[in-house]
Amino acid sequence: MPDDQPSDKATTPAAAASAGFLPSLGEWPARDAQSAALEAALLESARLLQALRERFAGEHGELLDMLGRCDALLARATEAARMQRPYVAWDCLQQIERERVLAMSDDERRAEMALALAESRALLSGWRQDAAEALAANARGHAPPVPVLQGLLRNIHAARQERRHRIALVRQQLPVLATMLIAAVAFFGLWALLGGFDWLARDDVDVTVGMILVSGVLMGFFGGLVSFAFNWLRADFSARSPDLRTQRWLSLARPMIGAAVAVPIVLFVEAGLINLGQLSPALVLALCFLGGFAERWFVARIDRIAAGGTDRG
């Protein structure tokens, strides 16, 4: 067929855009597993949109407007993925998922509602789960209306995005944690080689408050760092502060909190304000190390403030 001869089947601009979109994804350079999952989701979204165009060929009005919005969102998601902004890309894909509800039949909406409710029971908690159950109650026994299903999906998508954000925060903390742990271990090893802890094993050394204070601060810092590492390995995503800048500063502040807690421990013990019997310098340093774990109390207060709770002390 000549290039200037029109085809038998009319091709809309939206369909042409989708046809050009599908092969372009194959040109991406290989990246990590998260990027591969996002690329697969983009391909799946493009395939579903193409199926909708073929299904509703010749339609006008609301469905055509919906497909236009989906095309724009798909292009934005692709660009965000190429710029390594997965949070934005996933958000655009989820908006497409909600837009597609307009084109679903009654049976398709029932199936989508069943899947969404099953996911909500595994993913949601608190007020989000209450909202999901309330929305499901409105559609019990019949196909859910479009606004009800879109509301349920919006609720689930917001929870997904919160989880992705928290996982991203944990991944961003890993280089900071690894660097601080390596630096701390290297420092303690060098400090020991230089004789910084020799006085702990010798009885002929006059131990001063300054010596215990400096070593106690170091042990408190190390205790806070170890506590931070344990907390990171548990990765309790539901209890983490949502603000990125707060998390970055907390990564640096948490070991320093442990170091700060060691100061009053040493001073109170040396001044006799804490009566724990006869304590050797080594036991005082052990208390400073354990005091470093008090940074969890501080982080718990930050999480409560971020969640809108009231800190009553």
Coordinates of C-alpha atoms in Angstrom, one line a residue, residues 34-260:
Q34 CA 12.8 -2.0 40.8
S35 CA 13.4 -0.4 37.4
A36 CA 12.6 -3.6 35.7
A37 CA 9.3 -3.9 37.6
L38 CA 8.4 -0.3 36.7
E39 CA 9.2 -1.0 33.0
A40 CA 7.0 -4.0 33.0
A41 CA 4.2 -2.0 34.6
L42 CA 4.5 0.7 31.9
L43 CA 4.3 -2.0 29.2
E44 CA 1.2 -3.5 30.8
S45 CA -0.5 -0.1 31.1
A46 CA 0.3 0.7 27.4
R47 CA -1.2 -2.7 26.4
L48 CA -4.4 -2.1 28.4
L49 CA -4.8 1.3 26.9
Q50 CA -4.3 0.0 23.4
A51 CA -7.0 -2.7 24.1
L52 CA -9.4 0.0 25.3
R53 CA -8.8 2.0 22.1
E54 CA -9.6 -1.0 20.0
R55 CA -12.6 -1.8 22.1
F56 CA -14.1 1.7 22.0
A57 CA -13.0 2.6 18.5
G58 CA -15.2 5.4 17.1
E59 CA -16.5 6.4 20.6
H60 CA -16.7 10.0 21.5
G61 CA -17.3 12.1 24.6
E62 CA -16.3 11.0 28.1
L63 CA -14.5 7.8 27.0
L64 CA -12.4 9.7 24.5
D65 CA -11.5 12.3 27.1
M66 CA -10.5 9.5 29.5
L67 CA -8.2 8.0 26.9
G68 CA -6.6 11.3 26.3
R69 CA -5.9 11.8 30.0
C70 CA -4.5 8.3 30.1
D71 CA -2.2 9.0 27.2
A72 CA -0.8 12.1 28.9
L73 CA -0.3 10.2 32.2
L74 CA 1.4 7.4 30.4
A75 CA 3.8 9.8 28.7
R76 CA 4.5 11.5 32.0
A77 CA 5.1 8.2 33.7
T78 CA 7.5 7.1 30.9
E79 CA 9.5 10.4 31.2
A80 CA 9.6 10.1 35.0
A81 CA 10.9 6.5 34.8
R82 CA 13.6 7.6 32.4
M83 CA 14.6 10.3 34.8
Q84 CA 14.7 7.7 37.6
R85 CA 11.8 9.3 39.5
P86 CA 9.9 6.0 40.2
Y87 CA 7.5 7.6 42.8
V88 CA 6.1 10.0 40.2
A89 CA 6.0 7.2 37.5
W90 CA 4.0 4.9 39.8
D91 CA 1.6 7.6 40.8
C92 CA 0.9 8.3 37.1
L93 CA 0.3 4.6 36.4
Q94 CA -2.1 4.4 39.4
Q95 CA -4.0 7.4 38.1
I96 CA -4.4 5.6 34.8
E97 CA -5.7 2.6 36.7
R98 CA -8.4 4.8 38.3
E99 CA -9.3 6.4 35.1
R100 CA -9.8 3.1 33.4
V101 CA -12.7 2.4 35.8
L102 CA -14.9 4.6 33.5
A103 CA -14.5 2.0 30.7
M104 CA -15.3 -1.1 32.8
S105 CA -18.4 -3.2 32.5
D106 CA -20.4 -4.2 35.6
D107 CA -18.7 -7.6 35.7
E108 CA -15.3 -6.0 35.4
R109 CA -16.0 -3.6 38.3
R110 CA -17.2 -6.5 40.5
A111 CA -13.9 -8.3 39.8
E112 CA -11.9 -5.2 40.4
M113 CA -13.7 -4.6 43.6
A114 CA -13.0 -8.1 44.8
L115 CA -9.3 -7.8 44.1
A116 CA -9.1 -4.3 45.7
L117 CA -10.8 -5.5 48.9
A118 CA -8.5 -8.5 49.1
E119 CA -5.5 -6.2 48.8
S120 CA -6.9 -3.7 51.3
R121 CA -7.2 -6.3 54.0
A122 CA -3.5 -7.2 53.6
L123 CA -2.2 -3.7 53.0
L124 CA -4.4 -1.3 54.9
S125 CA -5.0 -0.6 58.6
G126 CA -6.6 2.0 60.8
W127 CA -8.7 4.6 59.2
R128 CA -7.8 3.5 55.7
Q129 CA -9.2 0.0 56.3
D130 CA -12.3 1.5 57.8
A131 CA -12.8 3.6 54.7
A132 CA -12.3 0.6 52.5
E133 CA -14.9 -1.4 54.3
A134 CA -17.3 1.6 54.2
L135 CA -16.9 1.9 50.5
A136 CA -17.4 -1.8 50.0
A137 CA -20.6 -1.7 52.0
N138 CA -22.0 0.8 49.5
A139 CA -21.6 -1.8 46.7
R140 CA -22.6 -5.0 48.4
G141 CA -24.7 -7.2 46.2
H142 CA -24.3 -5.3 43.0
A143 CA -21.6 -3.8 40.7
P144 CA -19.9 -0.9 42.5
P145 CA -20.5 2.6 41.0
V146 CA -17.6 4.2 39.3
P147 CA -17.0 6.8 42.1
V148 CA -17.0 4.1 44.8
L149 CA -14.5 1.9 43.0
Q150 CA -12.3 4.9 42.2
G151 CA -12.4 5.9 45.9
L152 CA -11.4 2.5 47.0
L153 CA -8.5 2.4 44.5
R154 CA -7.4 5.8 45.5
N155 CA -7.2 4.7 49.1
I156 CA -5.1 1.6 48.2
H157 CA -2.9 3.6 45.9
A158 CA -2.1 6.2 48.6
A159 CA -1.1 3.3 50.9
R160 CA 1.1 1.8 48.2
Q161 CA 2.8 5.2 47.6
E162 CA 3.4 5.7 51.3
R163 CA 5.1 2.3 51.5
R164 CA 7.2 3.0 48.4
H165 CA 8.3 6.3 50.0
R166 CA 9.3 4.6 53.3
I167 CA 11.2 1.9 51.4
A168 CA 13.0 4.6 49.5
L169 CA 13.9 6.3 52.7
V170 CA 15.4 3.1 54.1
R171 CA 17.4 2.5 50.9
Q172 CA 18.7 6.1 51.1
Q173 CA 19.8 5.6 54.7
L174 CA 21.9 2.5 53.8
P175 CA 24.9 4.3 52.5
V176 CA 24.9 6.7 55.5
L177 CA 24.6 3.8 57.9
A178 CA 27.4 1.8 56.2
T179 CA 29.7 4.8 56.1
M180 CA 29.1 5.6 59.8
L181 CA 29.6 2.0 60.8
I182 CA 32.9 1.6 58.9
A183 CA 34.1 5.0 60.2
A184 CA 33.2 4.1 63.8
V185 CA 34.9 0.7 63.6
A186 CA 38.0 2.1 62.0
F187 CA 38.2 4.9 64.6
F188 CA 37.8 2.5 67.5
G189 CA 40.4 0.2 66.1
L190 CA 42.9 3.1 65.6
W191 CA 42.1 4.5 69.0
A192 CA 42.8 1.2 70.6
L193 CA 46.1 0.8 68.7
L194 CA 47.1 4.3 70.0
G195 CA 46.5 3.2 73.6
G196 CA 43.2 5.1 74.1
F197 CA 41.7 2.2 76.1
D198 CA 44.8 0.9 77.8
W199 CA 43.9 2.5 81.1
L200 CA 40.9 0.1 81.3
A201 CA 43.2 -2.9 81.8
R202 CA 45.8 -1.2 84.1
D203 CA 45.6 -0.5 87.8
D204 CA 48.5 1.8 88.0
V205 CA 46.8 4.6 86.0
D206 CA 45.1 7.5 87.7
V207 CA 41.7 7.6 86.0
T208 CA 40.3 11.1 85.7
V209 CA 36.7 12.2 85.1
G210 CA 37.8 13.6 81.7
M211 CA 39.2 10.2 80.6
I212 CA 35.9 8.5 81.5
L213 CA 33.8 11.3 80.0
V214 CA 35.6 11.2 76.6
S215 CA 35.5 7.4 76.4
G216 CA 31.8 7.4 77.6
V217 CA 30.8 9.8 74.9
L218 CA 32.5 7.6 72.3
M219 CA 30.7 4.5 73.7
G220 CA 27.4 6.4 73.8
F221 CA 27.9 7.4 70.1
F222 CA 28.7 3.7 69.2
G223 CA 25.6 2.5 71.2
G224 CA 23.4 4.9 69.3
L225 CA 24.9 3.8 66.0
V226 CA 24.3 0.1 66.8
S227 CA 20.8 0.9 67.9
F228 CA 20.2 2.7 64.6
A229 CA 21.6 -0.3 62.7
F230 CA 19.3 -2.8 64.5
N231 CA 16.3 -0.6 63.9
W232 CA 17.2 -0.2 60.2
L233 CA 17.5 -4.0 59.8
R234 CA 14.1 -4.5 61.2
A235 CA 12.7 -2.0 58.7
D236 CA 9.4 -1.3 60.4
F237 CA 7.9 0.7 57.6
S238 CA 4.7 1.5 59.4
A239 CA 6.5 3.4 62.1
R240 CA 8.8 5.6 60.1
S241 CA 8.6 9.4 59.8
P242 CA 7.3 10.4 56.4
D243 CA 9.4 13.4 55.8
L244 CA 12.6 12.9 53.7
R245 CA 14.6 15.7 55.3
T246 CA 13.7 14.6 58.8
Q247 CA 15.0 11.1 58.0
R248 CA 18.3 12.5 56.6
W249 CA 18.9 14.5 59.8
L250 CA 17.8 11.6 62.0
S251 CA 20.4 9.4 60.4
L252 CA 23.1 11.8 61.6
A253 CA 21.4 12.8 64.9
R254 CA 20.6 9.4 66.3
P255 CA 24.2 8.4 67.2
M256 CA 24.8 11.9 68.5
I257 CA 21.9 11.5 70.8
G258 CA 23.6 8.4 72.3
A259 CA 26.8 10.4 72.8
A260 CA 24.8 13.2 74.5

